[in-house]
mmCIF file of C-alpha atoms in Angstrom:
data_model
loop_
_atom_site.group_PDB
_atom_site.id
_atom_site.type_symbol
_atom_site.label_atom_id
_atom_site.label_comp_id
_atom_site.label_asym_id
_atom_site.label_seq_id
_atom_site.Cartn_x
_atom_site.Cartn_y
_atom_site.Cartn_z
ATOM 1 C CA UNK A 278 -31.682 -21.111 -5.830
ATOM 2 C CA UNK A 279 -35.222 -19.060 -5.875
ATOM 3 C CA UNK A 280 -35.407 -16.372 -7.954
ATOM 4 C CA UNK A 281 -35.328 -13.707 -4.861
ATOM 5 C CA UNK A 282 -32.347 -15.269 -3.233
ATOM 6 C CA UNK A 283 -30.604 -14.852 -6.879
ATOM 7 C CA UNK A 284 -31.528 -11.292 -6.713
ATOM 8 C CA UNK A 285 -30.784 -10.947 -2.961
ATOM 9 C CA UNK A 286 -27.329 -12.242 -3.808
ATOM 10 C CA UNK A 287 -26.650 -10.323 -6.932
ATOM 11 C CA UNK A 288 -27.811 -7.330 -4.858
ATOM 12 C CA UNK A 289 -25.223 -8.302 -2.297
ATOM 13 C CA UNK A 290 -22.053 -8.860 -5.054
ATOM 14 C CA UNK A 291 -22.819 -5.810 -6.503
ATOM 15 C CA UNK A 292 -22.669 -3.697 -3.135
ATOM 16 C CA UNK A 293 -19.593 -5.713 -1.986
ATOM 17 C CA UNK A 294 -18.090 -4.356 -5.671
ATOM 18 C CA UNK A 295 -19.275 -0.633 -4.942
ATOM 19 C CA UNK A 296 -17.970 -0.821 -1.576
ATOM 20 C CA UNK A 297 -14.277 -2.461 -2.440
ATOM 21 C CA UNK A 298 -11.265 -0.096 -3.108
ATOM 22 C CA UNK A 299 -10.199 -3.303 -5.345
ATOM 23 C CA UNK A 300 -11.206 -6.699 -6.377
ATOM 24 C CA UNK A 301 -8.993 -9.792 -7.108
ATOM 25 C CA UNK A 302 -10.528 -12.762 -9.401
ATOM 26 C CA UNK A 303 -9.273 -16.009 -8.510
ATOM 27 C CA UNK A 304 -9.601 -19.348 -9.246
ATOM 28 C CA UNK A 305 -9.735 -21.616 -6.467
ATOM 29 C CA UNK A 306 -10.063 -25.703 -7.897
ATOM 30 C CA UNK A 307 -8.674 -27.846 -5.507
ATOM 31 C CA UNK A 308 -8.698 -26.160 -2.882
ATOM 32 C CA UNK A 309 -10.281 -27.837 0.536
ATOM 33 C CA UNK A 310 -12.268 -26.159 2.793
ATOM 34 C CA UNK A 311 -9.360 -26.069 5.386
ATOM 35 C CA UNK A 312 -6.564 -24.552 3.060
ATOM 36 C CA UNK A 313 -10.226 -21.873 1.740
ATOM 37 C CA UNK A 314 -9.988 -21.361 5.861
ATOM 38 C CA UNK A 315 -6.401 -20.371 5.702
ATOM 39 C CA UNK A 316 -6.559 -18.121 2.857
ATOM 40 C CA UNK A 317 -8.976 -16.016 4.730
ATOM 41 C CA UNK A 318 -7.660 -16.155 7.666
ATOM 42 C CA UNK A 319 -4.105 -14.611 5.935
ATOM 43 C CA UNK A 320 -6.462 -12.074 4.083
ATOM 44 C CA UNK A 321 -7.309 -10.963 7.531
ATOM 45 C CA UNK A 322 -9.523 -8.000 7.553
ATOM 46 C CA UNK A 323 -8.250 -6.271 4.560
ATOM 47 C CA UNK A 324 -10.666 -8.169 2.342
ATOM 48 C CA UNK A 325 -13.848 -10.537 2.261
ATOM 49 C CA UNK A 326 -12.751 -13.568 -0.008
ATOM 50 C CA UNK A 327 -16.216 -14.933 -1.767
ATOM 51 C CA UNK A 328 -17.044 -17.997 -4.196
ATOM 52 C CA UNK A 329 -19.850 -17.095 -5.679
ATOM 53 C CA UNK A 330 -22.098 -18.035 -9.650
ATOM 54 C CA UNK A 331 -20.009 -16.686 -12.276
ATOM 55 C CA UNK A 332 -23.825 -15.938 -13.587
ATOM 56 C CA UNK A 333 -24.309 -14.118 -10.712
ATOM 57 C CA UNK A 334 -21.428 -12.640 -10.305
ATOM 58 C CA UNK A 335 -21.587 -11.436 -13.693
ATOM 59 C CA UNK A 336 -24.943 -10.015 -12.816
ATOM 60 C CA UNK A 337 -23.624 -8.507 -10.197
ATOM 61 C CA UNK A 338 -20.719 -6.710 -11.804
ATOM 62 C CA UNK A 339 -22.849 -4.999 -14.442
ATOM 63 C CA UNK A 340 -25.199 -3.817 -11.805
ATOM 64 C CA UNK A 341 -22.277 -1.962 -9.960
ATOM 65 C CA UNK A 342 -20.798 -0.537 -13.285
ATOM 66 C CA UNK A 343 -17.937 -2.634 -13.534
ATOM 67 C CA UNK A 344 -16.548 -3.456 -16.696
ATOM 68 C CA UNK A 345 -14.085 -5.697 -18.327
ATOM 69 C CA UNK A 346 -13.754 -8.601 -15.998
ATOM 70 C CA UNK A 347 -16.265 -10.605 -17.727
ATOM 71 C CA UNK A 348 -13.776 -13.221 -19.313
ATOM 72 C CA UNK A 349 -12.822 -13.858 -16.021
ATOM 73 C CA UNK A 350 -15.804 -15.174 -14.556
ATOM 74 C CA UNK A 351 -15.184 -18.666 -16.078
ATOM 75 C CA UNK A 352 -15.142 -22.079 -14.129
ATOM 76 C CA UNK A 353 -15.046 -22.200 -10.414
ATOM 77 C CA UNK A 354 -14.433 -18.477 -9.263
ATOM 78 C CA UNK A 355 -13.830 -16.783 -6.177
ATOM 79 C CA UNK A 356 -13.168 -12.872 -5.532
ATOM 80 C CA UNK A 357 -11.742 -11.185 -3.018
ATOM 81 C CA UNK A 358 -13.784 -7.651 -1.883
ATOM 82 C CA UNK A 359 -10.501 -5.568 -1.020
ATOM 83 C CA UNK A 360 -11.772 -3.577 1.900
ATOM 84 C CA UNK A 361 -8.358 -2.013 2.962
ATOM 85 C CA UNK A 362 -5.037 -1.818 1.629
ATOM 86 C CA UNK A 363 -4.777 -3.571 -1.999
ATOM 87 C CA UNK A 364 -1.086 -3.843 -1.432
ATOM 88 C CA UNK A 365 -1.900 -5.907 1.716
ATOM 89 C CA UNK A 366 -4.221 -8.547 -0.217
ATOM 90 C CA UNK A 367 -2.501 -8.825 -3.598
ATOM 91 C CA UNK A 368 0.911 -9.671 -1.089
ATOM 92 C CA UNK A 369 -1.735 -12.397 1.237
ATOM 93 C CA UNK A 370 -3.307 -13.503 -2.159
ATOM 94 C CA UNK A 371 0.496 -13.895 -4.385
ATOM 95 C CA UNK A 372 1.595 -15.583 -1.395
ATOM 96 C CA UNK A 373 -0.940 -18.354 -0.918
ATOM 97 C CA UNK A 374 -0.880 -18.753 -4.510
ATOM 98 C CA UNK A 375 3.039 -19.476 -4.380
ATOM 99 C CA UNK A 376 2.287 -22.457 -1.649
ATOM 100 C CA UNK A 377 -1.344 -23.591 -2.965
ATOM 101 C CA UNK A 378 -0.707 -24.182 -6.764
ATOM 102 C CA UNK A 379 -4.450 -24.843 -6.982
ATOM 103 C CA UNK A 380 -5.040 -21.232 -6.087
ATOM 104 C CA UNK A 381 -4.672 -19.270 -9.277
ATOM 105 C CA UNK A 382 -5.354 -15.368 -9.721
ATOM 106 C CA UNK A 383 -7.049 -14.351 -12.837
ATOM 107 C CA UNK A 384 -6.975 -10.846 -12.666
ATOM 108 C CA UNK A 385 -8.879 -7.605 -10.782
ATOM 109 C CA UNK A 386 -10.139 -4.458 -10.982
ATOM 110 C CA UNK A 387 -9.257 -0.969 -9.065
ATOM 111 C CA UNK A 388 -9.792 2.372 -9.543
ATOM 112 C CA UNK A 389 -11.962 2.074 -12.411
ATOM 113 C CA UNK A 390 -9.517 -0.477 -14.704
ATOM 114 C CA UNK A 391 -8.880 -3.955 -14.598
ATOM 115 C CA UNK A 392 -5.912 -5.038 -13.630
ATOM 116 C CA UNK A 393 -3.938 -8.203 -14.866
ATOM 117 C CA UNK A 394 -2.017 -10.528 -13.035
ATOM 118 C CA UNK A 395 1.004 -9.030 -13.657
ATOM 119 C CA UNK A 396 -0.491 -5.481 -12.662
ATOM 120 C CA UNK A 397 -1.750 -7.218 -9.017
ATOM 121 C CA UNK A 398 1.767 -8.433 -8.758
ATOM 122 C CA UNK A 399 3.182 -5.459 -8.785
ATOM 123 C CA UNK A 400 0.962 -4.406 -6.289
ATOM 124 C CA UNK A 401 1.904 -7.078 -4.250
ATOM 125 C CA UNK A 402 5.218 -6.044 -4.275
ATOM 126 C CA UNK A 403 4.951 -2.520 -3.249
ATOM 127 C CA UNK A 404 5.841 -1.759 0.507
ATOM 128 C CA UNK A 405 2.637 -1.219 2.336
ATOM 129 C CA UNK A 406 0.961 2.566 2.933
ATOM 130 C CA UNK A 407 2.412 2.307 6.997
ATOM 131 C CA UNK A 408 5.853 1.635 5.556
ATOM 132 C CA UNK A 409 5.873 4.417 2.737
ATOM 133 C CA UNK A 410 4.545 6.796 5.666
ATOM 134 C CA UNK A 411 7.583 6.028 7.596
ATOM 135 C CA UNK A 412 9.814 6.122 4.679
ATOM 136 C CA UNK A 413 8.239 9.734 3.811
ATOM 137 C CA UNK A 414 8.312 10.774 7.407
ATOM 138 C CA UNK A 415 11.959 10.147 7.520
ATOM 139 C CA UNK A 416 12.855 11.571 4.681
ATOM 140 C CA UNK A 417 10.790 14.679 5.693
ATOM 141 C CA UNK A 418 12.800 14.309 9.036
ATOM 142 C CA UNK A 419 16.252 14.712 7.143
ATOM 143 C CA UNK A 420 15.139 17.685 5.139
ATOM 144 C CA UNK A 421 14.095 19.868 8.026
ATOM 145 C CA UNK A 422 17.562 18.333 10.108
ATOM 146 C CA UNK A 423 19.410 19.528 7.123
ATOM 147 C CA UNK A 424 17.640 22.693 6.939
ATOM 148 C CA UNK A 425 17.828 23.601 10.729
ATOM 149 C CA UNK A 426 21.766 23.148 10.164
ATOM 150 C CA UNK A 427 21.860 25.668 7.402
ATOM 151 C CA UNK A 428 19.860 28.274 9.114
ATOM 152 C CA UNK A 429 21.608 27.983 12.229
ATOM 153 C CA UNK A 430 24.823 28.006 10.195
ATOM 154 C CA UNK A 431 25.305 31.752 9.779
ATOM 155 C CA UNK A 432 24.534 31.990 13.607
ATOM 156 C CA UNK A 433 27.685 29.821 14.424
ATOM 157 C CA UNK A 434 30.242 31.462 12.016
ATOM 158 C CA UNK A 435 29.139 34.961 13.832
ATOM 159 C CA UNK A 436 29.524 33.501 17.266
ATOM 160 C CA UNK A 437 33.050 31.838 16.104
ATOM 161 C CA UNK A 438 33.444 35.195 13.921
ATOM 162 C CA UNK A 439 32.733 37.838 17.077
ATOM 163 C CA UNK A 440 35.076 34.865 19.913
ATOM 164 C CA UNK A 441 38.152 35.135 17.253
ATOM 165 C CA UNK A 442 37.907 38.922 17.473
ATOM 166 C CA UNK A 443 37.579 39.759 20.870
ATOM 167 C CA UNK A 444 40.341 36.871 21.496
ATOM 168 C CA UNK A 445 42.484 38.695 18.857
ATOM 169 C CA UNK A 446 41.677 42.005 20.548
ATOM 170 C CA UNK A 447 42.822 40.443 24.168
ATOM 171 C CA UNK A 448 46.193 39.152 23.082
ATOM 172 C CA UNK A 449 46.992 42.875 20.728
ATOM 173 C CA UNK A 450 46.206 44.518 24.378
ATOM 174 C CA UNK A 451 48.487 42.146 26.193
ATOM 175 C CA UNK A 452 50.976 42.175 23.716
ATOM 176 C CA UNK A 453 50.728 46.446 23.933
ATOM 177 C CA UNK A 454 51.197 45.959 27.496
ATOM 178 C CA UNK A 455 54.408 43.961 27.352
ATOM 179 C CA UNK A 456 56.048 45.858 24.786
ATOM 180 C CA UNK A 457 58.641 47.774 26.212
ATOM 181 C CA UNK A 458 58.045 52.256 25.906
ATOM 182 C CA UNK A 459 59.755 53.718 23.443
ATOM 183 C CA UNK A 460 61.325 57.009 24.216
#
């Protein structure tokens, strides 16, 4: 490669890394072009999977301030630019890994830390940000169901309260009415 396009790419790398909410290292060796097809096709649009020169990708890294992934960069590497949800490409990623053994995850960086494998699997596991928005959205739900019953509550036991009177007052009038005079 010329010396610009290095730069040109190492200029790209470094913007993908600026502009990714998170970044997972991978190793792809023995993978084939088809099954490299599939993996970004099950990445969808939550994140741009790249092969790219550890050299430049190195590069790359430093340029965008990223630190501490360095060791990764080591034989045949690929990353994947997480664009979206993390939780959405560590699952996509953890999954092709379990049925492409040749696929292997080296580690990541988010938020300003790397990440190890065990950290992305975590990830991976987490239920993704539509589902804890439901989950939070019903549980907000129950609260304010729970709370309308308390507040309306008091309201009931007077209506119940003020219906027990006047029937008590009805049957003490009808019962004053069939009692016989006393002279």
């Amino acid at each position: 490669m010329a010396k610009p396009d290095k730069e040109a790419a190492v200029a790209e790398i470094a913007e993908s890394f600026r502009s990714s909410s998170a970044t997972v290292v991978t190793q792809y060796t023995g993978l084939s072009v088809s099954q490299l097809s599939q993996l970004r096709r099950a990445l969808g649009t939550s994140a741009k999977y790249r092969v790219a020169k550890n050299t430049l990708v190195k590069r790359a890294a430093t340029d965008a301030g990223i630190e501490g992934l360095e060791d990764l960069f080591v034989g045949p590497t690929a990353i994947a630019f997480v664009e979206g949800e993390a939780v959405d490409a560590a699952k996509a990623l953890r999954d092709f890994a379990k049925d492409n053994n040749a696929l292997v995850i080296k580690g990541g960086f988010m938020d300003g830390k790397t990440l190890s494998v065990d950290e992305i699997n975590k990830i991976a596991d987490l239920d993704s940000r539509e589902v804890l928005l439901a989950k939070a959205a019903g549980a907000f739900k129950a609260k304010l169901s729970q709370a309308a019953a308390l507040f309306q509550a008091p309201a009931s036991q007077v209506a119940r309260l003020a219906a027990a009177l006047e029937e008590k007052q009805r049957n003490a009038g009808t019962e004053a009415a069939e009692a016989p005079a006393e002279s």
